[in-house]
Coordinates of C-alpha atoms in Angstrom, one line a residue:
M1 CA -5.6 92.5 -15.3
S2 CA -3.9 94.6 -17.9
K3 CA -3.9 93.7 -21.6
K4 CA 0.0 93.2 -21.5
A5 CA -0.5 90.6 -18.7
K6 CA -3.0 88.6 -20.5
I7 CA -0.8 88.4 -23.6
T8 CA 2.2 87.3 -21.5
T9 CA 0.1 84.5 -19.8
S10 CA -1.2 83.3 -23.2
I11 CA 2.3 83.1 -24.5
L12 CA 3.5 81.0 -21.5
V13 CA 0.6 78.6 -21.7
A14 CA 1.2 78.1 -25.4
A15 CA 4.9 77.5 -24.6
G16 CA 4.0 75.0 -22.0
I17 CA 1.8 73.1 -24.3
A18 CA 4.5 73.1 -27.0
V19 CA 7.0 71.8 -24.5
A20 CA 4.6 69.0 -23.4
V21 CA 4.0 67.8 -27.0
I22 CA 7.8 67.8 -27.7
L23 CA 8.4 65.6 -24.6
I24 CA 5.6 63.1 -25.6
L25 CA 7.3 62.8 -29.2
V26 CA 10.7 62.5 -27.6
F27 CA 9.5 59.7 -25.2
T28 CA 7.6 57.9 -28.0
V29 CA 10.8 58.1 -30.2
F30 CA 13.1 56.9 -27.6
T31 CA 10.8 54.5 -25.6
G32 CA 8.7 53.0 -28.4
K33 CA 5.2 51.6 -28.0
K34 CA 5.9 49.4 -25.0
I35 CA 3.2 47.0 -25.8
K36 CA 2.1 44.7 -23.0
L37 CA 2.4 41.0 -24.1
S38 CA -0.1 40.2 -21.4
D39 CA -2.8 42.0 -23.6
Y40 CA -2.4 39.3 -26.3
V41 CA -2.6 36.2 -24.2
T42 CA -5.7 33.8 -24.0
V43 CA -6.0 31.1 -21.5
D44 CA -8.0 28.0 -21.6
Y45 CA -8.3 25.3 -18.9
K46 CA -8.0 21.6 -19.1
G47 CA -9.6 19.5 -16.3
V48 CA -11.7 20.7 -13.4
N49 CA -11.5 23.1 -10.5
N50 CA -8.6 22.4 -8.2
Y51 CA -7.0 20.1 -10.6
A52 CA -6.9 22.2 -13.8
T53 CA -4.0 23.1 -16.0
A54 CA -3.8 26.2 -18.1
D55 CA -3.2 26.2 -21.8
V56 CA -1.8 29.5 -22.6
S57 CA -1.7 31.0 -26.2
I58 CA -0.9 34.1 -28.1
K59 CA -3.1 36.1 -30.3
K60 CA -0.3 36.4 -32.7
D61 CA -2.0 38.3 -35.6
D62 CA -3.2 41.0 -33.1
L63 CA 0.4 41.2 -31.6
Y64 CA 2.0 41.4 -34.8
N65 CA -0.4 44.2 -36.0
A66 CA 0.3 46.1 -32.8
L67 CA 4.1 45.8 -33.2
T68 CA 4.1 46.9 -36.8
D69 CA 1.5 49.7 -36.6
G70 CA 2.8 52.6 -38.3
E71 CA 6.1 50.9 -39.2
N72 CA 7.1 51.3 -42.9
D73 CA 10.4 49.2 -42.8
D74 CA 9.3 46.0 -44.8
E75 CA 12.6 44.2 -43.4
L76 CA 11.8 45.0 -39.8
K77 CA 8.1 44.0 -40.4
D78 CA 9.3 40.7 -41.9
L79 CA 11.7 40.0 -39.0
T80 CA 8.8 41.0 -36.3
K81 CA 6.6 38.4 -38.1
Q82 CA 9.3 35.7 -37.6
Y83 CA 9.6 37.0 -33.9
V84 CA 6.0 36.7 -33.2
D85 CA 5.7 33.3 -34.9
K86 CA 8.3 31.8 -32.6
L87 CA 7.2 33.6 -29.4
E88 CA 5.7 31.3 -26.7
A89 CA 3.6 31.9 -23.6
K90 CA 3.8 29.3 -20.8
T91 CA 3.0 28.5 -17.2
D92 CA 4.3 25.9 -14.9
S93 CA 1.4 26.0 -12.5
K94 CA -0.7 23.0 -12.0
D95 CA -3.8 22.0 -10.0
L96 CA -5.4 25.4 -10.5
A97 CA -8.6 26.3 -8.8
N98 CA -10.9 29.4 -9.4
G99 CA -9.3 32.5 -7.6
N100 CA -5.7 31.2 -7.8
N101 CA -3.1 33.7 -9.1
F102 CA -0.4 32.1 -11.3
D103 CA 2.4 33.3 -13.3
I104 CA 2.7 33.3 -17.0
Y105 CA 6.0 34.0 -18.8
F106 CA 7.2 34.3 -22.3
V107 CA 9.9 32.4 -24.0
Q108 CA 11.8 34.6 -26.3
P109 CA 13.1 33.4 -29.7
E110 CA 16.7 34.0 -28.8
D111 CA 17.9 32.6 -32.0
I112 CA 16.2 35.3 -33.9
L113 CA 16.9 38.2 -31.6
N114 CA 20.5 37.2 -31.3
G115 CA 21.0 37.1 -34.9
N116 CA 19.6 40.6 -35.7
Q117 CA 20.4 43.5 -33.7
K118 CA 18.0 45.7 -35.5
L119 CA 15.1 43.5 -34.5
S120 CA 16.5 43.1 -31.0
D121 CA 16.6 46.9 -30.4
Y122 CA 13.1 47.2 -31.8
I123 CA 11.6 44.6 -29.5
N124 CA 13.5 45.8 -26.5
K125 CA 12.0 49.2 -27.2
N126 CA 8.4 48.2 -28.0
V127 CA 7.7 45.1 -25.9
G128 CA 7.2 45.2 -22.1
S129 CA 7.7 42.6 -19.2
D130 CA 8.3 38.9 -20.0
K131 CA 6.2 37.6 -17.1
F132 CA 2.9 38.6 -15.4
S133 CA 0.4 37.2 -12.8
Y134 CA -2.9 35.9 -14.1
K135 CA -6.0 35.0 -12.0
A136 CA -7.8 31.8 -12.7
E137 CA -11.6 31.9 -13.3
N138 CA -14.5 30.1 -15.0
I139 CA -12.8 26.7 -14.5
K140 CA -15.6 24.2 -14.5
E141 CA -16.6 22.2 -11.5
G142 CA -16.1 18.4 -11.7
E143 CA -18.4 15.5 -10.8
K144 CA -17.5 14.4 -7.3
T145 CA -16.7 10.6 -7.4
D146 CA -15.9 8.1 -4.6
I147 CA -12.8 6.4 -6.1
F148 CA -12.9 3.9 -3.3
S149 CA -16.3 2.6 -4.0
F150 CA -15.2 0.1 -6.5
V151 CA -12.0 -1.0 -4.6
T152 CA -12.0 -4.4 -3.0
V153 CA -9.9 -5.2 0.0
D154 CA -9.2 -8.7 0.5
I155 CA -7.9 -9.7 4.1
K156 CA -6.7 -13.1 4.6
G157 CA -5.1 -15.1 7.5
I158 CA -5.2 -15.1 11.3
S159 CA -4.7 -12.1 13.5
P160 CA -2.0 -10.9 14.1
D161 CA -0.5 -12.6 10.9
A162 CA -3.1 -11.5 8.4
T163 CA -2.3 -10.1 4.9
L164 CA -4.1 -7.5 2.8
S165 CA -4.4 -7.2 -0.9
I166 CA -6.3 -4.4 -2.9
V167 CA -8.2 -5.0 -6.2
N168 CA -9.6 -2.3 -8.4
S169 CA -12.9 -3.9 -9.3
S170 CA -14.3 -1.0 -11.5
D171 CA -15.8 -1.9 -14.8
N172 CA -15.2 1.7 -16.1
E173 CA -12.3 1.7 -18.4
L174 CA -11.3 5.2 -16.9
F175 CA -11.5 4.3 -13.3
K176 CA -9.7 1.0 -14.0
K177 CA -6.6 2.9 -14.5
L178 CA -6.4 4.0 -11.0
E179 CA -3.9 2.2 -8.7
Y180 CA -3.9 2.0 -4.9
K181 CA -1.6 1.2 -1.9
A182 CA -2.1 0.4 1.7
D183 CA 0.4 1.6 4.2
K184 CA 0.5 -1.9 5.8
T185 CA -0.3 -5.2 4.2
T186 CA 1.2 -7.9 6.5
N187 CA 1.1 -8.8 10.2
L188 CA -2.3 -7.3 10.5
S189 CA -4.4 -7.6 13.8
N190 CA -7.9 -7.1 14.7
G191 CA -8.7 -3.5 15.6
E192 CA -5.8 -2.1 13.5
M193 CA -6.3 0.9 11.1
V194 CA -4.9 0.7 7.7
T195 CA -4.7 3.8 5.2
I196 CA -5.3 3.1 1.6
T197 CA -4.2 5.8 -0.8
C198 CA -4.8 6.3 -4.7
T199 CA -1.3 6.5 -6.0
S200 CA -2.2 7.3 -9.6
D201 CA -2.1 10.9 -10.9
I202 CA -5.6 12.2 -10.3
H203 CA -5.5 14.1 -13.6
I204 CA -6.3 10.7 -15.2
I205 CA -9.9 11.4 -14.1
A206 CA -9.8 15.0 -13.5
D207 CA -9.0 15.7 -17.2
Q208 CA -12.2 13.9 -18.0
G209 CA -14.4 15.9 -15.6
Y210 CA -14.1 13.8 -12.4
V211 CA -13.1 15.0 -9.0
P212 CA -12.3 12.5 -6.2
V213 CA -14.1 12.9 -2.9
S214 CA -10.8 11.9 -1.2
T215 CA -7.5 10.3 -2.3
E216 CA -7.3 8.2 0.8
T217 CA -9.4 6.2 3.1
K218 CA -9.1 4.2 6.2
I219 CA -10.4 0.8 7.0
E220 CA -10.4 -1.1 10.3
I221 CA -9.3 -4.7 10.5
N222 CA -12.0 -6.8 12.1
G223 CA -13.5 -10.2 11.8
L224 CA -10.3 -12.1 11.8
S225 CA -9.9 -15.4 13.5
T226 CA -7.3 -15.2 16.4
Y227 CA -4.8 -17.8 17.6
V228 CA -5.7 -19.6 20.9
T229 CA -3.5 -18.4 23.7
D230 CA -5.3 -19.8 26.6
S231 CA -5.5 -23.7 26.4
G232 CA -8.5 -23.6 28.7
K233 CA -10.6 -22.0 25.9
I234 CA -10.3 -25.1 23.7
T235 CA -13.6 -26.7 24.0
D236 CA -14.4 -30.4 24.6
E237 CA -16.4 -30.5 21.5
Y238 CA -13.5 -29.4 19.4
K239 CA -11.0 -31.8 21.0
N240 CA -13.6 -34.7 20.5
K241 CA -13.7 -33.8 16.8
L242 CA -10.0 -34.0 16.4
N243 CA -10.0 -37.2 18.5
A244 CA -12.4 -38.7 16.1
D245 CA -10.5 -37.7 13.0
N246 CA -7.3 -39.0 14.5
I247 CA -8.8 -42.4 15.4
S248 CA -10.1 -42.7 11.8
M249 CA -6.7 -41.6 10.4
I250 CA -4.7 -44.2 12.4
T251 CA -7.3 -46.9 11.5
N252 CA -6.9 -46.1 7.8
Q253 CA -3.2 -45.6 7.8
T254 CA -2.8 -48.9 9.3
A255 CA -5.0 -50.7 7.0
D256 CA -3.3 -49.0 3.9
K257 CA -1.5 -51.9 2.0
T258 CA 1.0 -49.6 0.6
F259 CA 2.3 -48.8 3.9
R260 CA 3.5 -51.1 6.9
M261 CA 2.8 -49.5 10.2
L262 CA 4.5 -52.3 12.3
Y263 CA 7.8 -51.9 10.4
T264 CA 7.7 -48.0 10.5
A265 CA 7.1 -48.2 14.2
T266 CA 9.7 -50.9 15.2
N267 CA 12.2 -50.9 12.4
N268 CA 11.9 -54.7 12.6
V269 CA 12.7 -55.9 9.0
G270 CA 10.9 -59.3 9.9
Y271 CA 7.6 -57.4 9.4
L272 CA 8.5 -56.8 5.7
T273 CA 8.4 -60.6 5.0
Q274 CA 5.0 -61.0 6.7
P275 CA 1.7 -60.4 5.1
N276 CA 0.5 -56.9 5.0
E277 CA -2.8 -57.3 6.6
E278 CA -2.4 -54.8 9.3
T279 CA -5.3 -53.7 11.7
A280 CA -5.3 -51.2 14.6
S281 CA -7.6 -51.9 17.6
D282 CA -8.0 -50.5 21.1
I283 CA -7.0 -47.1 20.0
K284 CA -6.9 -44.8 23.0
L285 CA -6.3 -41.1 23.6
S286 CA -3.8 -41.0 26.5
D287 CA -2.5 -37.3 26.6
V288 CA -3.0 -33.9 25.1
Y289 CA -0.4 -31.2 25.1
F290 CA -0.9 -27.5 24.2
L291 CA 2.3 -25.5 23.2
K292 CA 2.0 -21.8 23.1
K293 CA 5.0 -19.8 21.7
K294 CA 6.9 -18.0 24.5
S295 CA 5.9 -14.4 25.0
V296 CA 8.4 -11.6 24.6
E297 CA 9.9 -10.5 27.8
T298 CA 8.6 -7.2 29.2
E299 CA 10.7 -4.4 30.5
N300 CA 10.3 -5.6 34.2
G301 CA 11.5 -9.1 33.3
S302 CA 8.2 -10.8 33.7
D303 CA 6.2 -12.4 30.8
N304 CA 2.6 -13.3 30.1
G305 CA 3.2 -16.9 29.2
E306 CA 0.4 -19.1 30.1
T307 CA 1.3 -21.8 32.7
T308 CA -1.9 -23.0 33.8
S309 CA -3.6 -26.2 33.3
S310 CA -7.0 -26.8 31.6
N311 CA -8.8 -26.5 34.8
G312 CA -7.4 -23.0 35.5
D313 CA -5.0 -23.7 38.4
N314 CA -1.2 -23.4 38.2
S315 CA -0.4 -27.1 38.8
E316 CA 1.0 -27.9 35.5
E317 CA 4.7 -27.2 35.1
T318 CA 6.1 -25.2 32.3
K319 CA 9.0 -27.2 31.0
S320 CA 12.4 -25.9 29.9
S321 CA 15.2 -27.9 28.3
D322 CA 17.9 -26.6 30.5
G323 CA 15.8 -26.0 33.6
S324 CA 16.1 -22.3 33.3
S325 CA 13.0 -20.0 33.9
A326 CA 10.7 -18.6 31.4
E327 CA 12.0 -15.2 32.3
N328 CA 15.3 -16.1 30.6
N329 CA 13.9 -17.8 27.6
S330 CA 10.6 -15.8 26.9
D331 CA 12.3 -13.4 24.3
K332 CA 13.7 -16.4 22.3
S333 CA 10.6 -16.5 20.1
K334 CA 11.6 -13.2 18.5
E335 CA 13.7 -14.8 15.9
F336 CA 11.6 -18.0 15.7
D337 CA 9.0 -18.2 12.8
G338 CA 7.2 -21.4 13.8
P339 CA 3.5 -21.8 14.5
E340 CA 1.9 -19.6 17.1
N341 CA 0.8 -22.6 19.0
K342 CA 0.7 -26.5 18.7
L343 CA -1.6 -29.2 19.9
Y344 CA -0.3 -32.7 20.3
M345 CA -2.6 -35.6 20.8
V346 CA -0.9 -38.9 22.0
Y347 CA -2.4 -42.4 21.4
S348 CA -1.7 -46.0 22.1
A349 CA -3.0 -48.7 19.9
T350 CA -2.7 -52.4 19.3
V351 CA -1.6 -53.2 15.7
S352 CA -1.6 -56.8 14.3
N353 CA -0.9 -58.2 11.0
G354 CA -2.2 -61.8 11.9
K355 CA 1.3 -63.1 12.8
G356 CA 2.8 -60.3 15.0
T357 CA 1.1 -57.9 17.3
E358 CA 2.7 -54.7 18.9
K359 CA 1.4 -52.1 21.1
L360 CA 2.2 -48.9 19.3
Y361 CA 2.1 -45.2 20.2
F362 CA 1.2 -42.2 18.0
T363 CA 1.5 -38.4 18.2
V364 CA -0.7 -36.2 16.1
E365 CA 0.3 -32.5 15.7
Y366 CA -1.9 -29.6 14.9
D367 CA -0.6 -26.3 14.2
N368 CA -2.1 -22.6 14.8
I369 CA -5.4 -23.6 16.6
Y370 CA -7.6 -20.6 16.2
I371 CA -11.0 -19.2 17.0
A372 CA -12.9 -17.8 14.1
A373 CA -15.2 -14.7 14.4
N374 CA -18.2 -16.9 14.7
G375 CA -16.7 -18.8 17.7
S376 CA -15.8 -22.0 15.9
F377 CA -12.4 -23.6 16.2
G378 CA -9.9 -24.5 13.4
N379 CA -6.1 -25.0 12.7
T380 CA -3.8 -24.8 9.7
T381 CA -2.6 -28.4 9.6
K382 CA -3.9 -29.5 6.1
D383 CA -3.1 -33.2 6.2
I384 CA -2.8 -35.2 9.5
T385 CA -1.4 -38.2 7.5
K386 CA 1.7 -36.0 7.2
S387 CA 1.8 -34.6 10.8
Y388 CA 1.7 -38.0 12.9
K389 CA 4.6 -40.0 14.1
V390 CA 4.5 -43.5 15.3
S391 CA 6.9 -45.6 17.6
S392 CA 6.8 -48.8 19.7
N393 CA 8.4 -46.7 22.5
G394 CA 5.8 -44.2 23.8
E395 CA 8.2 -42.1 26.2
K396 CA 10.8 -41.7 23.5
L397 CA 8.1 -40.7 21.0
V398 CA 6.8 -37.9 23.2
N399 CA 10.3 -36.7 24.1
E400 CA 11.3 -36.5 20.4
N401 CA 8.2 -34.8 19.3
V402 CA 6.3 -33.0 22.1
N403 CA 9.5 -32.2 24.1
S404 CA 11.9 -31.7 21.3
A405 CA 14.6 -29.2 21.6
D406 CA 12.9 -26.5 19.5
N407 CA 9.6 -27.0 21.3
M408 CA 11.5 -26.7 24.7
K409 CA 13.1 -23.6 23.5
Y410 CA 10.5 -21.6 21.9
Y411 CA 7.1 -22.9 23.5
D412 CA 5.5 -23.2 26.8
I413 CA 4.4 -26.8 27.1
I414 CA 1.1 -27.3 28.9
K415 CA -0.3 -30.9 29.5
L416 CA -4.0 -30.7 29.4

């Protein structure tokens, strides 16, 4: 290469460098420092992995120094200080887990920027984006806790009418704050699944370092007593027990000197003037009736109502007040909220006060005969002194009680 060519090349390289320097200076003058606000953000985490919240702050001294580096305008530096002091960094993200990307944004102090064009131009020239993405990391793992281990589920009643209540039995003040809800609390049956959910904000415990194993659980309803639907299942042992109770009650009620059995049964006011020394004898059980609520009619028009007698055959007639079939009446129980079943025990007895004697008749009603999980029988009648009726007319007594209009309408009546 000739000496002239080398000189020309050197001049061109030098000229190119000079142009590049000029362009950098021009870019710096017109575009400013373009500081990335994200470089001056710190993030701390409250809570535990999967439930953490981010606490975002700005390293304000470092940001101020970066913005005013090389700046000689004291007024501008003072305005920048005000700007930095009011600048905020925030995030709306919640329930953060390690590895999550979440947005952080900056809330600009518009009152300061709008009030000073000089500062506004300076910030626009030197500050970059107001928003950036940040990756969560180093969030601590929480202590896994079964938040249902201290929950007591109380189930009461008879299937399918049982009820459920929930009690937080924790003795820990933190866990005591948790509240729970079941998706069904009434009309519960054996075999039914119920979902229980913690309805409290889990951050109540997550912020203190605990993580729930689950926020919901399922329980199966079982062990409930069930209503008797088949009269044949009522044992002689249970009927004998009720019979003994009834005879004792009739005896005691008749002997009660605050009560006049003869007058109550006959409405004969003459008995009110006679000595109240009443006794009952020759108490005999004459009839037993089992009443089962009519079943809801199926799509094909048939029902599953029991119409058999206690010995299993179909000889006992299902009674209806208007003579219509069970098919037409079986769905009438839909709007009826009476007992699921009834048991009537009918008695005759000789009652005397020393001067007068009458043959009286009694009906004793038991509601909701049920079989407990252990196979024993029970009922929901609490006081048989309030569930018996007495009359001197046995046929009328049975018709007014056992065969009452409501019973005929809503129940299948089976004579045992």
